[in-house]
Amino acid sequence: MKELLETIPNFQRDLFWEGKTIFITGHTGFIGTWLSRYFLAQGARVFGFSNRTFGDREILDEPGFEKQIESYTGDICDVEKISDALIKARPDYIFHAAAQPIVGRAIENPKETLEINAIGTLNLLESVIKTPKVKAIIHLSTFQCYQRSVYGEELTESDRIGIENPYAISKCAAEGFVSYFRKTAFREKGIKATSVRLGSVIGKDDRQRERLMPMIVASLKNDEEIIIHHPRAMRSWIHVMDVVSGLVALAKAMGQNRTDDPIWNMGGCDGLSITVEDIVRKAIGLYGKGKYRLEQSREEHDRADIFKISSKKAMTELGWRPRVSFEEMIAESLDNLTDERIAGALRGLRPK
């Protein structure tokens, strides 16, 4: 347990979770892994369901984890497998993190993305109806469900959705299923359900090369030039442990009947919105070497891709606040790269 606690920044014991049963889909992925660590450290009983395709860092291989987490391997599109796992687990709380999360892959294979993200969510929801004891389910969604911020304004939960690519379409469809079940079958059974639109998540153990920070880290590690296609793209960046603390605060509020809202935003520290080029420059500066170049089409050059989401509702109603700064996020992501000279320079920036 000591090794487990040492992996979690700013860990604090919350007796609310001790003895609770937690079910996490996608538990071997980036966010799912950190959720699993957190709840295991809290003394909860944790079940995971994953096909292990999208997360090549396996939580089950980490010291102290393999005997604590009860893991099911299966496809979220296989309704019989997910239903069987839920009935055996009998969870109190469900976190649905399983997804095909990469926009580029969605464009190349929209059908597979729709099946995983939308039909997979539908399968889970239908299975929950047959599962006794469930108090709440949280679906992890995305800022991509919104239309772009035309003038850089912050997007709130009431703003219009904007299905601009197959990934966004699939997640909006998943949100639609959550909303439908929330108002029908779940209401009859007293099960709360919500979708959380997350900003761009950064942190240690993200192994998805298609995402920005893993791409930067891999390029620096291999002494390769970093290629940027959307330098002016602006996102609400958020650290993975701020995501975990927000999801935990929301689940607890749902379990205590303090909220039943259908949609929540969770973005970065103090509305942090930074361009892709700014992140690349900061990473190179902290690492101490590296270079990048821009490769843009005329359309990419002319259009600023801006998504700024407001987390004010979550901060006001849940008492949650993202705490990890921009520099701390970058420093932690570079952690595995650094030699002793660079590590010494970064040590003061890492989240405590």
Coordinates of C-alpha atoms in Angstrom, one line a residue:
M1 CA 0.0 0.0 0.0
K2 CA 2.9 2.4 0.7
E3 CA 4.2 2.0 -2.9
L4 CA 0.7 2.7 -4.1
L5 CA 0.2 5.9 -2.1
E6 CA 3.6 7.2 -3.3
T7 CA 2.3 7.2 -6.9
I8 CA -0.6 9.6 -6.1
P9 CA 0.2 13.3 -5.7
N10 CA -1.5 15.1 -2.8
F11 CA -3.3 12.0 -1.6
Q12 CA -5.7 12.4 1.3
R13 CA -7.7 9.7 2.9
D14 CA -11.5 9.9 2.5
L15 CA -13.4 7.3 4.5
F16 CA -16.4 7.8 2.3
W17 CA -14.8 5.4 -0.2
E18 CA -13.6 2.7 2.2
G19 CA -15.4 -0.5 1.4
K20 CA -17.3 0.9 -1.6
T21 CA -17.3 -1.1 -4.8
I22 CA -16.0 0.8 -7.9
F23 CA -16.3 -0.4 -11.5
I24 CA -14.0 1.3 -14.1
T25 CA -14.2 0.6 -17.8
G26 CA -11.0 1.3 -19.6
H27 CA -9.1 0.8 -16.3
T28 CA -5.8 0.1 -18.0
G29 CA -5.9 3.4 -20.0
F30 CA -4.5 6.8 -19.0
I31 CA -7.3 8.2 -16.8
G32 CA -8.6 4.7 -15.9
T33 CA -5.2 3.8 -14.4
W34 CA -5.1 6.8 -12.2
L35 CA -8.7 6.3 -11.1
S36 CA -7.8 2.7 -10.2
R37 CA -4.8 3.8 -8.2
Y38 CA -6.8 6.3 -6.3
F39 CA -9.7 4.1 -5.2
L40 CA -7.4 1.2 -4.3
A41 CA -5.5 3.6 -2.1
Q42 CA -8.8 4.6 -0.5
G43 CA -9.6 1.1 0.5
A44 CA -12.3 0.6 -2.1
R45 CA -12.9 -2.7 -3.9
V46 CA -12.0 -2.0 -7.5
F47 CA -13.2 -3.9 -10.6
G48 CA -11.9 -3.1 -14.1
F49 CA -13.1 -3.9 -17.6
S50 CA -10.8 -3.3 -20.5
N51 CA -9.6 -4.8 -23.8
R52 CA -6.1 -3.4 -23.1
T53 CA -5.8 -2.2 -26.6
F54 CA -5.3 1.6 -26.0
G55 CA -3.2 1.6 -22.9
D56 CA 0.2 -0.2 -23.1
R57 CA 1.1 0.6 -19.5
E58 CA -0.7 -2.2 -17.6
I59 CA -1.8 -1.3 -14.1
L60 CA -1.9 -5.1 -13.4
D61 CA 1.9 -5.3 -13.9
E62 CA 2.7 -2.7 -11.2
P63 CA 3.9 -3.9 -7.8
G64 CA 1.0 -4.2 -5.3
F65 CA -1.7 -3.9 -7.9
E66 CA -2.1 -7.4 -9.3
K67 CA -3.6 -8.8 -6.1
Q68 CA -5.9 -5.8 -5.4
I69 CA -7.7 -5.1 -8.6
E70 CA -10.2 -7.5 -10.0
S71 CA -9.9 -7.3 -13.8
Y72 CA -12.1 -8.4 -16.7
T73 CA -10.8 -8.5 -20.2
G74 CA -13.3 -7.9 -22.9
D75 CA -14.7 -5.6 -25.6
I76 CA -17.1 -2.9 -24.5
C77 CA -19.1 -3.7 -27.7
D78 CA -19.7 -7.2 -26.3
V79 CA -22.8 -6.7 -24.3
E80 CA -22.8 -10.2 -22.7
K81 CA -19.3 -9.7 -21.4
I82 CA -19.9 -6.3 -19.9
S83 CA -23.2 -7.4 -18.4
D84 CA -21.6 -10.5 -16.9
A85 CA -18.8 -8.4 -15.4
L86 CA -21.2 -5.9 -13.8
I87 CA -23.4 -8.6 -12.3
K88 CA -20.4 -10.3 -10.7
A89 CA -19.0 -7.0 -9.4
R90 CA -22.2 -5.5 -8.1
P91 CA -20.7 -2.0 -8.0
D92 CA -21.8 1.1 -6.1
Y93 CA -20.2 3.5 -8.6
I94 CA -19.3 3.2 -12.3
F95 CA -16.7 5.3 -14.1
H96 CA -17.0 4.8 -17.9
A97 CA -13.6 5.7 -19.3
A98 CA -13.4 3.1 -22.1
A99 CA -13.2 4.8 -25.4
Q100 CA -11.5 5.2 -28.7
P101 CA -10.0 8.6 -27.8
I102 CA -8.0 9.7 -30.8
V103 CA -9.4 12.1 -33.3
G104 CA -7.1 11.0 -36.2
R105 CA -8.1 7.4 -35.7
A106 CA -11.8 8.4 -35.7
I107 CA -11.4 10.2 -39.0
E108 CA -9.6 7.1 -40.5
N109 CA -12.2 4.6 -39.1
P110 CA -15.4 6.4 -38.1
K111 CA -17.4 3.2 -37.9
E112 CA -15.2 1.5 -35.3
T113 CA -15.1 4.7 -33.3
L114 CA -18.9 5.0 -33.3
E115 CA -19.2 1.4 -32.3
I116 CA -16.8 1.7 -29.4
N117 CA -17.8 5.1 -28.1
A118 CA -21.5 5.2 -28.7
I119 CA -22.7 1.5 -29.0
G120 CA -20.2 0.5 -26.2
T121 CA -21.8 3.1 -24.0
L122 CA -25.3 1.9 -24.9
N123 CA -24.2 -1.6 -24.0
L124 CA -23.0 -0.5 -20.6
L125 CA -26.1 1.5 -19.8
E126 CA -28.4 -1.4 -20.7
S127 CA -26.3 -3.7 -18.5
V128 CA -26.5 -1.3 -15.6
I129 CA -30.3 -1.7 -15.6
K130 CA -29.9 -5.4 -14.8
T131 CA -27.3 -4.7 -12.1
P132 CA -28.4 -4.3 -8.5
K133 CA -26.9 -1.8 -6.1
V134 CA -25.6 0.8 -8.6
K135 CA -25.9 4.4 -7.2
A136 CA -24.3 6.4 -9.9
I137 CA -22.5 6.2 -13.3
I138 CA -20.1 8.9 -14.7
H139 CA -19.4 8.9 -18.4
L140 CA -16.1 10.6 -19.4
S141 CA -16.8 12.8 -22.3
T142 CA -14.9 15.6 -24.1
F143 CA -14.7 19.3 -24.8
Q144 CA -14.8 18.3 -28.5
C145 CA -18.6 18.0 -28.1
Y146 CA -18.8 21.9 -28.2
Q147 CA -18.6 24.2 -31.2
R148 CA -15.3 26.1 -31.3
S149 CA -15.0 29.3 -29.3
V150 CA -15.4 31.9 -32.0
Y151 CA -13.9 34.8 -30.0
G152 CA -12.1 32.9 -27.4
E153 CA -15.0 32.9 -25.0
E154 CA -15.3 30.2 -22.3
L155 CA -17.8 27.5 -23.1
T156 CA -20.3 26.5 -20.4
E157 CA -22.4 23.4 -20.0
S158 CA -25.4 25.2 -21.7
D159 CA -23.5 26.1 -24.9
R160 CA -24.4 24.4 -28.2
I161 CA -22.7 21.1 -29.2
G162 CA -20.7 21.1 -32.5
I163 CA -20.2 17.8 -34.1
E164 CA -17.2 18.7 -36.3
N165 CA -15.5 15.3 -36.6
P166 CA -16.3 11.6 -36.2
Y167 CA -14.8 11.5 -32.6
A168 CA -17.1 14.3 -31.5
I169 CA -20.1 12.7 -33.2
S170 CA -19.4 9.4 -31.3
K171 CA -19.1 11.1 -27.9
C172 CA -22.2 13.3 -28.5
A173 CA -24.1 10.1 -29.3
A174 CA -22.8 8.5 -26.1
E175 CA -23.9 11.6 -24.1
G176 CA -27.3 11.3 -25.8
F177 CA -27.7 7.7 -24.6
V178 CA -26.6 8.7 -21.0
S179 CA -29.2 11.5 -21.0
Y180 CA -31.9 9.2 -22.3
F181 CA -31.3 6.5 -19.7
R182 CA -31.0 9.1 -17.0
K183 CA -34.5 10.4 -17.7
T184 CA -36.1 7.0 -18.2
A185 CA -34.9 3.6 -16.8
F186 CA -32.4 5.0 -14.4
R187 CA -34.9 7.4 -12.9
E188 CA -37.2 4.5 -12.1
K189 CA -34.4 2.6 -10.4
G190 CA -32.9 5.6 -8.6
I191 CA -29.6 5.5 -10.5
K192 CA -27.9 8.8 -11.1
A193 CA -26.0 9.4 -14.4
T194 CA -24.0 12.2 -15.9
S195 CA -21.4 13.1 -18.6
V196 CA -18.3 15.0 -17.8
R197 CA -16.7 17.0 -20.6
L198 CA -13.0 17.1 -19.9
G199 CA -10.4 19.4 -21.2
S200 CA -7.2 18.1 -22.8
V201 CA -5.7 15.9 -20.2
I202 CA -1.9 15.9 -19.5
G203 CA 0.1 13.8 -17.0
K204 CA 2.5 11.0 -16.3
D205 CA 1.9 7.6 -18.0
D206 CA 0.0 8.8 -21.1
R207 CA 1.4 6.5 -23.8
Q208 CA -0.8 7.6 -26.7
R209 CA 1.8 8.8 -29.2
E210 CA -0.9 10.6 -31.2
R211 CA -1.6 13.0 -28.3
L212 CA 0.5 16.1 -27.9
M213 CA 2.6 15.5 -24.8
P214 CA 3.5 11.9 -25.6
M215 CA 4.5 13.0 -29.1
I216 CA 6.7 15.8 -27.7
V217 CA 8.3 13.4 -25.2
A218 CA 9.0 10.8 -27.8
S219 CA 10.5 13.4 -30.2
L220 CA 12.7 14.8 -27.5
K221 CA 13.8 11.4 -26.4
N222 CA 14.8 10.4 -29.9
D223 CA 16.4 13.8 -30.6
E224 CA 13.8 14.3 -33.4
E225 CA 12.3 17.6 -34.6
I226 CA 8.8 18.2 -33.2
I227 CA 6.2 18.6 -36.0
I228 CA 3.3 21.0 -35.2
H229 CA 0.3 21.1 -37.5
H230 CA -2.0 23.3 -35.4
P231 CA 0.3 25.8 -33.5
R232 CA -2.6 28.2 -32.7
A233 CA -4.9 25.5 -31.4
M234 CA -5.9 26.4 -27.9
R235 CA -7.2 24.0 -25.3
S236 CA -8.2 24.0 -21.6
W237 CA -5.3 21.7 -20.4
I238 CA -5.9 19.8 -17.2
H239 CA -3.6 17.5 -15.2
V240 CA -4.8 13.9 -14.8
M241 CA -4.9 14.0 -11.0
D242 CA -7.1 17.1 -11.2
V243 CA -9.4 15.1 -13.4
V244 CA -9.4 12.3 -10.8
S245 CA -10.1 14.7 -7.9
G246 CA -13.0 16.3 -9.9
L247 CA -14.6 12.9 -10.9
V248 CA -14.3 11.7 -7.3
A249 CA -15.9 14.9 -5.9
L250 CA -18.7 14.6 -8.4
A251 CA -19.3 10.9 -7.7
K252 CA -19.4 11.6 -4.0
A253 CA -21.9 14.5 -4.5
M254 CA -24.1 12.2 -6.6
G255 CA -23.9 9.4 -4.0
Q256 CA -25.0 11.9 -1.3
N257 CA -27.9 13.2 -3.4
R258 CA -26.3 16.7 -3.6
T259 CA -26.5 16.9 -7.4
D260 CA -28.2 15.3 -10.3
D261 CA -27.0 17.6 -13.2
P262 CA -26.6 15.9 -16.6
I263 CA -23.5 17.7 -17.9
W264 CA -20.3 19.0 -16.2
N265 CA -17.2 20.7 -17.5
M266 CA -13.7 20.0 -16.0
G267 CA -10.9 22.1 -17.5
G268 CA -7.6 23.4 -16.3
C269 CA -6.2 25.4 -13.4
D270 CA -7.8 28.9 -13.3
G271 CA -9.3 28.6 -16.8
L272 CA -5.8 27.7 -18.2
S273 CA -5.9 27.8 -22.0
I274 CA -2.6 27.6 -23.8
T275 CA -1.7 27.2 -27.5
V276 CA 0.0 24.1 -28.8
E277 CA 3.0 26.1 -29.8
D278 CA 3.3 27.5 -26.3
I279 CA 3.4 24.0 -24.9
V280 CA 6.1 22.9 -27.3
R281 CA 8.2 25.9 -26.5
K282 CA 7.8 25.4 -22.8
A283 CA 8.7 21.7 -23.0
I284 CA 11.8 22.4 -25.1
G285 CA 12.8 25.1 -22.6
L286 CA 12.4 22.9 -19.6
Y287 CA 14.2 20.0 -21.3
G288 CA 17.0 22.2 -22.3
K289 CA 17.3 21.2 -25.9
G290 CA 15.1 20.4 -28.9
K291 CA 13.6 22.1 -31.9
Y292 CA 10.3 22.2 -33.8
R293 CA 8.8 23.2 -37.1
L294 CA 5.4 24.1 -38.4
E295 CA 3.6 22.1 -41.1
Q296 CA 0.3 23.7 -41.8
S297 CA -2.1 23.8 -44.7
R298 CA -3.5 27.2 -45.7
E299 CA -6.8 26.2 -43.9
E300 CA -4.9 25.3 -40.7
H301 CA -3.0 28.6 -40.9
D302 CA -6.1 30.7 -41.3
R303 CA -8.2 29.1 -38.7
A304 CA -7.5 29.2 -35.0
D305 CA -8.8 26.1 -33.4
I306 CA -10.0 27.3 -30.0
F307 CA -11.8 25.4 -27.3
K308 CA -11.9 27.1 -23.8
I309 CA -14.2 25.4 -21.3
S310 CA -15.5 26.9 -18.1
S311 CA -15.2 24.8 -14.9
K312 CA -17.0 27.4 -12.8
K313 CA -20.0 25.2 -12.1
A314 CA -17.9 22.3 -10.8
M315 CA -15.8 24.6 -8.7
T316 CA -18.8 26.3 -7.2
E317 CA -21.1 23.4 -6.7
L318 CA -18.6 20.6 -5.9
G319 CA -16.0 22.6 -4.0
W320 CA -13.4 21.2 -6.5
R321 CA -10.5 23.2 -7.9
P322 CA -7.8 22.1 -10.4
R323 CA -4.4 22.8 -8.7
V324 CA -1.6 21.7 -11.0
S325 CA -0.1 24.6 -13.0
F326 CA 0.9 24.6 -16.6
E327 CA 4.6 24.3 -15.9
E328 CA 4.0 21.4 -13.4
M329 CA 2.1 19.5 -16.0
I330 CA 4.9 19.8 -18.6
A331 CA 7.6 19.1 -16.0
E332 CA 5.9 15.9 -14.9
S333 CA 5.4 14.7 -18.4
L334 CA 9.1 15.1 -19.1
D335 CA 10.0 13.3 -15.9
N336 CA 10.9 9.9 -17.5
L337 CA 13.2 11.7 -20.0
T338 CA 15.5 13.6 -17.7
D339 CA 19.1 12.9 -16.8
E340 CA 20.4 14.0 -13.4
R341 CA 21.3 17.5 -14.7
I342 CA 17.9 18.2 -16.2
A343 CA 16.1 16.4 -13.3
G344 CA 17.7 18.8 -10.8
A345 CA 16.4 21.8 -12.8
L346 CA 12.9 20.4 -13.0
R347 CA 12.6 19.1 -9.4
G348 CA 11.0 22.3 -8.0
L349 CA 8.3 22.3 -10.7
R350 CA 6.9 18.8 -10.2
P351 CA 3.6 18.4 -8.4
K352 CA 4.2 17.6 -4.7

